[in-house]
């Protein structure tokens, strides 16, 4: 009801202001018509400030775009699961703090153990065959010495073939030994331990939800640990908002708490990841008739000047810093209120 009354007053005042300004000059390029509207808008803004506070719309003037973001660690360690292995047990949960050397999960070694036993039998058989082949070659050399010249040529050919077979068997033995070493390594290192101190961000298995802190379903790593320490903000910007240049690498931004509008942090956009776009529908109408258009969103990262009061996984708003937080004296007008007298 109060807002409707204000609108009624505005409709009465604006025509009067227009008639007045038509007879006035415009020194310094200031359009008095727009100036009067601007000054009156300040009164309206004060009148409706109470319902704005009640609806938690914040104190912004709506002139700068805000982008959703989430607080994450600057350092992330991702563990890829070996496709040839089966996870036997996971020792940690999402949100659990871990230290360097904390066991995270282990692989099932039963198959490795059986494969190792078979490989060791195969290597033993190869070594026996190598021994027999060496004995045969030595005997051929002895026979060659005692054979006639006509027989020596035939024995020489046998020796060459036997030595070639020996080399093939030796290669087979080396390959089998490498297989045994790998199996032993898989058994010895079946338990994966954390390489950093931090918090478990996600576990991609049937028993745990992935992406608890960031909601990023595109992460295909089996387990992710966020390092404790410095935080950064990961935001999303739509391609339709990138054209205005308000968010660019190196630009200054203000990070707002979603809970307390007066709690803010400042930072710098360090990267816009144009290689990992996410495509989805938006609500803009198109002439195609389906009422929807496709657009892409790109993640960007903010390095914070300070992190006091921030929590890992906290959701925030990010907006360009154009000096809106500076305390200024007098009346400050945006450039679109100024007319070029020339």
C-alpha atoms as one frame of an Amber mdcrd trajectory, in Angstrom:
protein
   0.000   0.000   0.000   2.854   2.343   0.892   4.673   1.627  -2.370   1.518
   2.372  -4.381   1.189   5.764  -2.688   4.828   6.535  -3.494   4.245   5.629
  -7.136   1.216   7.959  -7.216   3.316  10.827  -5.888   6.042  10.043  -8.438
   3.576  10.255 -11.339   2.432  13.659 -10.064   5.906  15.091  -9.475   7.632
  13.935 -12.679   5.447  15.913 -15.152   5.854  19.052 -13.048   9.617  18.540
 -12.970   9.631  18.058 -16.715   7.841  21.363 -17.354  10.196  23.128 -14.986
  13.379  21.739 -16.552  12.192  22.621 -20.048  12.691  26.294 -19.153  16.023
  25.804 -17.382  19.529  25.623 -18.799  21.679  22.607 -18.093  25.021  23.816
 -16.693  27.877  21.312 -16.441  25.954  18.908 -18.648  23.586  17.836 -15.822
  20.050  17.145 -16.950  17.891  18.643 -14.177  14.976  16.435 -15.126  16.947
  13.279 -14.442  18.566  14.861 -11.400  15.168  15.538  -9.818  14.081  11.967
 -10.549  17.329  10.705  -9.051  16.860  12.774  -5.881  13.257  11.673  -5.584
  14.331   8.063  -6.129  16.517   8.408  -3.040  13.377   9.274  -1.058  11.510
   6.297  -2.529  14.430   4.046  -1.718  14.246   5.100   1.922  10.482   4.559
   2.017  10.693   0.985   0.752  13.876   0.093   2.668  11.882  -1.578   5.426
  10.133  -4.170   3.203  13.455  -4.771   1.402  15.072  -5.670   4.697  12.167
  -7.920   5.617  12.417  -9.819   2.342  16.208 -10.171   2.710  16.887  -8.515
  -0.653  19.991  -6.833   0.662  21.162  -3.242   0.410  22.503  -3.323  -3.143
  21.053  -0.988  -5.728  20.750  -3.766  -8.303  23.124  -2.020 -10.733  25.772
  -4.793 -10.596  25.228  -8.450 -11.411  25.763 -10.966  -8.653  27.019 -14.480
  -9.278  26.637 -17.552  -7.114  29.830 -18.948  -5.613  31.124 -21.423  -3.071
  34.180 -21.338  -0.825  36.699 -24.077  -1.576  40.326 -24.850  -0.854  43.052
 -23.462  -3.101  44.740 -26.873  -3.175  42.826 -30.025  -4.121  44.188 -33.583
  -4.281  42.245 -36.029  -6.444  42.690 -39.807  -6.326  41.807 -41.740  -9.462
  40.696 -45.315  -8.923  42.659 -48.018 -10.743  40.229 -49.517 -13.248  41.933
 -52.906 -12.873  41.324 -52.976  -9.138  38.296 -53.372  -6.935  37.880 -51.208
  -3.845  37.563 -53.384  -0.782  36.987 -50.826   1.964  36.764 -47.037   2.424
  38.092 -45.788   5.759  36.944 -42.129   5.629  33.708 -40.187   5.139  32.832
 -36.981   3.317  33.638 -34.026   5.565  36.182 -35.947   7.659  39.503 -34.272
   8.397  42.599 -36.236   7.379  46.324 -35.843   7.893  49.292 -36.832   5.754
  49.463 -40.625   5.913  45.828 -41.174   6.933  44.494 -44.382   5.282  41.719
 -43.459   2.846  40.694 -46.741   1.233  42.112 -50.130   0.246  41.898 -52.395
  -2.779  40.880 -56.036  -2.764  44.090 -58.105  -3.015  42.551 -61.573  -3.248
  42.772 -61.675  -7.031  46.289 -60.241  -6.951  47.342 -62.966  -4.537  46.051
 -65.765  -6.758  47.592 -64.149  -9.851  50.886 -63.844  -7.990  50.954 -67.542
  -7.112  50.255 -68.467 -10.738  52.898 -66.058 -12.027  55.502 -67.488  -9.663
  54.742 -71.019 -10.951  55.063 -69.756 -14.526  58.403 -68.123 -13.748  59.664
 -71.332 -12.145  58.687 -73.256 -15.282  60.439 -70.688 -17.506  63.617 -70.892
 -15.439  63.604 -74.699 -15.737  63.194 -74.426 -19.487  66.037 -71.899 -19.657
  68.292 -74.264 -17.748  67.435 -77.114 -20.115  67.989 -74.929 -23.168  71.404
 -73.799 -21.920  72.393 -77.407 -21.310  71.316 -78.325 -24.825  73.274 -75.453
 -26.369  76.426 -76.426 -24.447  76.063 -79.987 -25.684  75.698 -78.793 -29.265
  78.966 -76.867 -28.979  80.692 -80.034 -27.743  79.205 -82.085 -30.567  80.344
 -79.488 -33.082  83.942 -79.843 -31.983  83.855 -83.608 -32.448  81.828 -83.584
 -35.671  83.197 -83.731 -39.173  83.255 -80.662 -41.362  80.129 -81.777 -43.188
  78.227 -82.152 -39.904  79.520 -78.898 -38.367  77.450 -76.752 -40.724  74.267
 -78.549 -39.684  75.159 -78.313 -35.977  75.928 -74.590 -36.347  72.426 -74.030
 -37.691  70.977 -75.934 -34.721  72.987 -73.787 -32.318  71.725 -70.557 -33.922
  68.115 -71.697 -33.679  68.606 -72.830 -30.069  70.181 -69.517 -29.069  67.307
 -67.611 -30.709  64.808 -69.695 -28.758  66.858 -69.038 -25.625  66.625 -65.261
 -26.101  62.865 -65.495 -26.580  62.554 -67.528 -23.406  64.756 -65.085 -21.484
  62.500 -62.235 -22.617  59.484 -64.235 -21.469  61.136 -64.686 -18.080  61.827
 -60.943 -17.737  58.212 -60.122 -18.624  56.957 -62.613 -16.070  59.255 -61.159
 -13.422  57.920 -57.667 -14.176  54.390 -59.024 -13.771  55.326 -60.516 -10.411
  56.883 -57.222  -9.273  53.700 -55.344 -10.222  51.518 -57.845  -8.372  53.713
 -57.569  -5.293  53.482 -53.780  -5.494  49.682 -53.942  -5.757  49.515 -56.170
  -2.702  52.011 -54.122  -0.680  50.409 -50.779  -1.584  46.806 -51.924  -1.446
  45.994 -49.181   1.075  45.921 -45.641  -0.342  46.991 -42.957   2.135  46.473
 -39.195   2.019  49.313 -37.107   0.671  47.984 -33.838   2.138  46.254 -32.620
   5.272  42.714 -31.507   4.626  39.039 -32.426   4.462  37.487 -35.191   2.362
  35.392 -33.386  -0.255  33.866 -36.299  -2.161  33.855 -40.082  -2.455  32.418
 -41.446  -5.670  31.016 -44.810  -4.714  27.559 -46.263  -4.164  27.596 -45.553
  -0.440  28.612 -41.899  -0.432  27.512 -38.677  -2.068  29.995 -36.949  -4.324
  30.699 -33.243  -4.322  29.369 -32.469  -0.850  31.040 -29.065  -0.767  30.845
 -27.856  -4.329  27.993 -29.744  -5.927  30.214 -30.432  -8.920  28.967 -33.647
 -10.499  31.530 -33.473 -13.314  34.355 -34.648 -11.023  35.016 -38.289 -11.921
  37.815 -38.878  -9.426  37.145 -41.585  -6.857  38.132 -39.481  -3.848  38.967
 -35.801  -3.428  40.675 -34.092  -0.496  40.602 -30.319  -0.012  43.752 -29.011
   1.641  43.312 -26.984   4.808  44.704 -23.474   4.681  43.936 -20.715   2.215
  40.475 -20.536   0.680  39.278 -19.323  -2.697  35.831 -18.767  -4.184  34.592
 -20.689  -7.186  31.806 -18.942  -9.075  29.806 -19.491 -12.249  29.259 -16.901
 -14.978  26.934 -17.307 -17.937  28.180 -16.574 -21.445  25.475 -13.909 -21.765
  27.016 -12.029 -18.813  30.617 -12.345 -19.986  30.142  -9.896 -22.843  29.798
  -6.865 -20.531  33.337  -7.384 -19.220  32.365  -6.989 -15.573  34.049 -10.289
 -14.684  37.468 -10.683 -16.274  40.771 -12.122 -15.135  42.384  -9.552 -12.865
  39.177  -7.671 -12.048  38.357  -6.765  -8.451  35.238  -8.281  -6.877  33.258
  -8.169  -3.636  32.155 -11.406  -2.006  28.918 -11.211  -0.014  27.690 -13.597
   2.642  24.279 -15.038   1.833  23.362 -14.948   5.518  24.629 -11.513   6.544
  24.514  -8.880   3.793  26.900  -6.637   5.732  29.605  -9.302   5.874  31.815
  -8.986   2.805  35.258  -9.890   1.543  37.289  -8.567  -1.355  39.316 -10.446
  -3.914  40.655 -10.710  -7.446  39.475 -12.947 -10.276  42.495 -15.116 -11.074
  41.048 -17.399 -13.747  38.000 -17.952 -15.956  37.989 -21.599 -16.985  36.755
 -21.457 -20.568  37.706 -25.087 -21.220  35.178 -26.591 -18.790  31.902 -25.030
 -19.818  28.571 -26.404 -18.641  25.694 -26.223 -21.070  22.111 -25.970 -19.887
  18.756 -24.402 -20.524  17.856 -20.893 -19.459  14.509 -19.154 -19.319  15.015
 -16.751 -22.220  12.453 -16.979 -25.001  13.519 -17.621 -28.559  11.843 -17.637
 -31.945  12.242 -21.394 -32.257   8.979 -21.942 -30.450  10.273 -24.125 -27.624
  10.597 -21.163 -25.256  14.083 -22.199 -24.190  17.609 -21.485 -25.413  20.906
 -23.185 -24.711  23.654 -21.276 -22.940  26.966 -22.150 -21.324  28.305 -21.276
 -17.900  31.980 -21.053 -17.051  33.631 -21.445 -13.641  35.796 -18.583 -12.408
  38.046 -18.396  -9.359  38.593 -15.568  -6.876  41.708 -15.159  -4.755  40.647
 -13.522  -1.511  42.446 -10.699   0.262  41.273 -12.138   3.585  39.296 -15.171
   4.710  38.332 -14.279   8.268  34.848 -15.601   8.969  34.636 -17.807   5.879
  33.934 -21.519   6.104  34.827 -24.282   3.677  31.785 -25.042   1.553  30.046
 -21.754   2.385  27.819 -20.393  -0.394  28.304 -16.731  -1.269  27.513 -14.064
  -3.861  30.183 -12.424  -6.030  29.779  -9.021  -7.682  32.201  -6.680  -9.511
  33.851  -4.081  -7.296  33.233  -0.681  -8.886  33.690   1.308  -5.707  30.154
   0.861  -4.423  31.445   0.297  -0.883  33.389   3.550  -0.744  31.945   6.212
   1.565  31.447   9.383  -0.513  30.302  12.867   0.454  27.822  14.902  -1.527
  25.613  13.670  -4.340  27.222  11.175  -6.730  25.518  10.449 -10.014  26.093
   7.584 -12.408  27.413   8.602 -15.825  24.080   7.945 -17.511  22.595  10.907
 -15.596  25.054  13.282 -17.357  24.290  14.721 -20.792  27.013  15.808 -23.179
  26.300  19.518 -23.834  28.601  19.464 -26.852
